[in-house]
Amino acid sequence: GEFRLPVPGRHMGLNSASAVLTAYLLELPLEAAEAALAAFPGVRRRFERKGVADDVLVYDEYAYHPTSMTLALQTLREVAGEGRLIVVFQPYRLYRTRDLQAEIAEALAIADELVLLEVFGPGELRQPGEGSAALIEAVRLPAERKVFVDSWEAAPVEVARRARPGDVVVTMGAPPISLMGDQLLDALLTRTAGASGAGA
């Protein structure tokens, strides 16, 4: 039969296929499995839709390991369609960012635009040249399409400056970044209100 899932991603499809197969092997009604998948809202921080502002769609995604990042960003690129994909990334842990720098940089290059925050590494001591300063240099995007922001407050401002109607923005990475979605939406709405007021 055919099963429909309201959340995007080939990997989500594979997970769902495993769930259907399990239901089949346990001789559970497949109609119940079909209904459950059709109603599945997703889980927090996995393609979590935060909202839309000024025709810009904002998601949050937990991925910070390059394999997960690549799968998530490839799926979000499909979601963006004709729009662009803007990634707001906060790496998680200095040692992981250092040891997997090339792979993380390769995943981030899937984006059209990158806004990079400093590594979230509580209790870690950053040596000169470590962290996001080194990572942003490794991302193969033109200089004008990537930026390192040195403060939390600067990220929504940068996204509002870069995003265009039809774009998809995703906050990705270390746990604190999940708190930024509402600030991004507010920044996008504020720019819209400002533009409307300017033309009045």
Short mmCIF file of C-alpha atoms in Angstrom, two decimals:
data_model
loop_
_atom_site.label_atom_id
_atom_site.label_comp_id
_atom_site.label_asym_id
_atom_site.label_seq_id
_atom_site.Cartn_x
_atom_site.Cartn_y
_atom_site.Cartn_z
CA GLY A 1 0.00 0.00 0.00
CA GLU A 2 0.87 3.67 0.05
CA PHE A 3 1.64 5.53 3.27
CA ARG A 4 1.84 9.29 3.58
CA LEU A 5 3.98 11.18 6.07
CA PRO A 6 3.53 14.91 6.74
CA VAL A 7 7.20 15.52 7.63
CA PRO A 8 9.88 15.74 4.92
CA GLY A 9 13.03 13.71 4.42
CA ARG A 10 14.09 10.42 2.88
CA HIS A 11 15.47 9.31 6.24
CA MET A 12 12.08 10.00 7.84
CA GLY A 13 10.54 7.85 5.12
CA LEU A 14 12.94 5.03 5.92
CA ASN A 15 12.14 5.29 9.63
CA SER A 16 8.45 5.18 8.82
CA ALA A 17 8.91 2.15 6.56
CA SER A 18 10.57 0.38 9.49
CA ALA A 19 7.60 1.22 11.71
CA VAL A 20 5.15 -0.12 9.11
CA LEU A 21 7.18 -3.31 8.72
CA THR A 22 7.22 -3.78 12.50
CA ALA A 23 3.43 -3.34 12.61
CA TYR A 24 3.08 -5.87 9.79
CA LEU A 25 5.31 -8.44 11.51
CA LEU A 26 3.36 -8.00 14.75
CA GLU A 27 0.15 -8.52 12.76
CA LEU A 28 -1.21 -5.12 13.75
CA PRO A 29 -3.82 -3.51 11.47
CA LEU A 30 -1.97 -1.64 8.72
CA GLU A 31 -4.87 0.82 8.54
CA ALA A 32 -3.94 1.93 12.07
CA ALA A 33 -0.28 2.33 11.05
CA GLU A 34 -1.34 4.33 7.99
CA ALA A 35 -3.53 6.64 10.10
CA ALA A 36 -0.82 7.08 12.74
CA LEU A 37 1.79 8.07 10.16
CA ALA A 38 -0.58 10.46 8.41
CA ALA A 39 -1.18 12.23 11.74
CA PHE A 40 2.46 12.18 12.89
CA PRO A 41 3.38 15.79 13.81
CA GLY A 42 7.12 15.16 14.00
CA VAL A 43 9.28 15.62 17.07
CA ARG A 44 10.72 18.70 18.65
CA ARG A 45 13.90 19.99 17.01
CA ARG A 46 13.62 17.67 13.98
CA PHE A 47 12.33 19.75 11.08
CA GLU A 48 10.34 21.66 13.66
CA ARG A 49 8.43 24.37 11.85
CA LYS A 50 8.68 27.57 13.88
CA GLY A 51 6.55 29.74 11.63
CA VAL A 52 6.38 32.01 8.59
CA ALA A 53 7.09 35.75 8.48
CA ASP A 54 7.26 37.94 5.39
CA ASP A 55 6.92 34.78 3.25
CA VAL A 56 10.07 33.30 4.83
CA LEU A 57 9.65 29.84 6.38
CA VAL A 58 11.62 29.20 9.59
CA TYR A 59 12.56 25.72 10.85
CA ASP A 60 14.62 24.40 13.73
CA GLU A 61 16.78 21.28 13.41
CA TYR A 62 18.92 19.59 16.06
CA ALA A 63 21.57 18.13 13.73
CA TYR A 64 25.16 19.03 14.57
CA HIS A 65 27.01 15.89 13.39
CA PRO A 66 27.94 16.19 9.68
CA THR A 67 26.04 13.06 8.60
CA SER A 68 22.80 14.29 10.18
CA MET A 69 23.46 17.83 8.96
CA THR A 70 23.86 16.65 5.37
CA LEU A 71 20.60 14.68 5.40
CA ALA A 72 18.71 17.54 7.02
CA LEU A 73 20.09 20.22 4.70
CA GLN A 74 19.47 18.16 1.58
CA THR A 75 15.85 17.76 2.67
CA LEU A 76 15.50 21.45 3.52
CA ARG A 77 16.90 22.34 0.10
CA GLU A 78 14.02 20.35 -1.41
CA VAL A 79 11.56 22.15 0.87
CA ALA A 80 12.98 25.52 -0.27
CA GLY A 81 12.25 24.68 -3.91
CA GLU A 82 12.89 27.86 -5.92
CA GLY A 83 13.80 29.76 -2.76
CA ARG A 84 17.16 29.84 -1.05
CA LEU A 85 18.28 27.95 2.04
CA ILE A 86 19.74 30.11 4.82
CA VAL A 87 21.40 28.21 7.67
CA VAL A 88 21.98 29.70 11.11
CA PHE A 89 24.42 27.24 12.66
CA GLN A 90 25.85 26.98 16.15
CA PRO A 91 28.45 24.19 16.40
CA TYR A 92 28.35 21.94 19.44
CA ARG A 93 31.62 21.28 21.32
CA LEU A 94 35.07 22.53 20.34
CA TYR A 95 36.68 19.10 20.02
CA ARG A 96 33.94 17.88 17.66
CA THR A 97 34.09 21.06 15.58
CA ARG A 98 37.87 20.75 15.33
CA ASP A 99 37.99 17.01 14.59
CA LEU A 100 35.13 17.06 12.07
CA GLN A 101 35.77 20.50 10.63
CA ALA A 102 36.12 19.38 7.00
CA GLU A 103 32.95 17.27 7.13
CA ILE A 104 30.91 19.97 8.89
CA ALA A 105 32.13 22.56 6.39
CA GLU A 106 31.12 20.31 3.51
CA ALA A 107 27.61 19.91 4.94
CA LEU A 108 27.24 23.65 5.49
CA ALA A 109 28.20 24.32 1.87
CA ILE A 110 24.80 22.86 0.88
CA ALA A 111 23.32 26.16 2.10
CA ASP A 112 22.92 29.21 -0.09
CA GLU A 113 23.71 31.51 2.84
CA LEU A 114 25.37 30.77 6.18
CA VAL A 115 25.17 32.71 9.43
CA LEU A 116 27.61 31.11 11.87
CA LEU A 117 27.69 31.60 15.64
CA GLU A 118 30.54 30.70 17.97
CA VAL A 119 30.84 27.10 19.14
CA PHE A 120 28.71 26.19 22.14
CA GLY A 121 31.14 24.40 24.44
CA PRO A 122 30.44 24.98 28.10
CA GLY A 123 33.53 24.38 30.21
CA GLU A 124 35.85 24.14 27.19
CA LEU A 125 38.81 26.47 26.68
CA ARG A 126 39.13 27.76 23.13
CA GLN A 127 42.65 28.15 21.81
CA PRO A 128 43.53 30.92 19.31
CA GLY A 129 42.27 29.98 15.85
CA GLU A 130 39.89 27.33 17.12
CA GLY A 131 36.12 27.34 16.87
CA SER A 132 33.91 29.08 14.37
CA ALA A 133 36.64 31.41 13.08
CA ALA A 134 38.41 28.38 11.62
CA LEU A 135 35.19 26.67 10.53
CA ILE A 136 33.85 29.56 8.47
CA GLU A 137 37.09 29.71 6.50
CA ALA A 138 36.66 26.03 5.63
CA VAL A 139 33.11 26.40 4.26
CA ARG A 140 33.24 26.54 0.47
CA LEU A 141 30.82 29.39 -0.08
CA PRO A 142 31.66 32.79 -1.56
CA ALA A 143 32.66 35.31 1.10
CA GLU A 144 29.51 37.39 0.62
CA ARG A 145 27.30 34.34 1.26
CA LYS A 146 28.73 33.44 4.68
CA VAL A 147 29.23 35.46 7.82
CA PHE A 148 30.42 34.85 11.37
CA VAL A 149 28.43 36.80 13.96
CA ASP A 150 30.03 37.35 17.34
CA SER A 151 26.83 37.78 19.33
CA TRP A 152 23.45 36.08 19.66
CA GLU A 153 21.63 39.36 19.00
CA ALA A 154 23.41 39.89 15.68
CA ALA A 155 22.14 36.65 14.11
CA PRO A 156 18.44 37.59 13.66
CA VAL A 157 19.49 40.99 12.29
CA GLU A 158 21.77 39.29 9.76
CA VAL A 159 19.05 36.83 8.72
CA ALA A 160 16.51 39.65 8.27
CA ARG A 161 19.05 41.45 6.07
CA ARG A 162 19.71 38.41 3.88
CA ALA A 163 16.36 36.59 3.63
CA ARG A 164 14.00 37.12 0.70
CA PRO A 165 10.39 36.02 0.25
CA GLY A 166 10.31 32.32 -0.63
CA ASP A 167 13.46 31.49 1.32
CA VAL A 168 13.75 28.84 4.01
CA VAL A 169 15.73 29.62 7.17
CA VAL A 170 16.84 26.89 9.57
CA THR A 171 18.41 27.24 12.99
CA MET A 172 20.65 24.23 13.44
CA GLY A 173 23.06 22.80 15.96
CA ALA A 174 23.72 23.15 19.67
CA PRO A 175 20.71 23.23 22.04
CA PRO A 176 20.60 27.01 22.66
CA ILE A 177 19.96 27.75 18.97
CA SER A 178 16.46 26.28 19.27
CA LEU A 179 15.54 29.37 21.29
CA MET A 180 16.26 31.72 18.37
CA GLY A 181 13.28 30.84 16.14
CA ASP A 182 10.89 33.39 17.64
CA GLN A 183 13.55 36.10 17.47
CA LEU A 184 14.09 35.36 13.78
CA LEU A 185 10.37 35.58 13.10
CA ASP A 186 10.19 38.86 15.02
CA ALA A 187 13.13 40.29 13.06
CA LEU A 188 11.48 39.34 9.76
CA LEU A 189 8.16 40.86 10.85
CA THR A 190 9.89 44.01 12.10
CA ARG A 191 11.57 44.59 8.76
CA THR A 192 8.20 44.15 7.04
CA ALA A 193 6.57 46.66 9.38
CA GLY A 194 9.45 49.06 8.85
CA ALA A 195 9.16 48.78 5.07
CA SER A 196 5.40 49.38 5.25
CA GLY A 197 5.89 52.43 7.46
CA ALA A 198 8.56 53.83 5.14
CA GLY A 199 6.19 53.69 2.20
CA ALA A 200 3.27 55.27 4.06
#
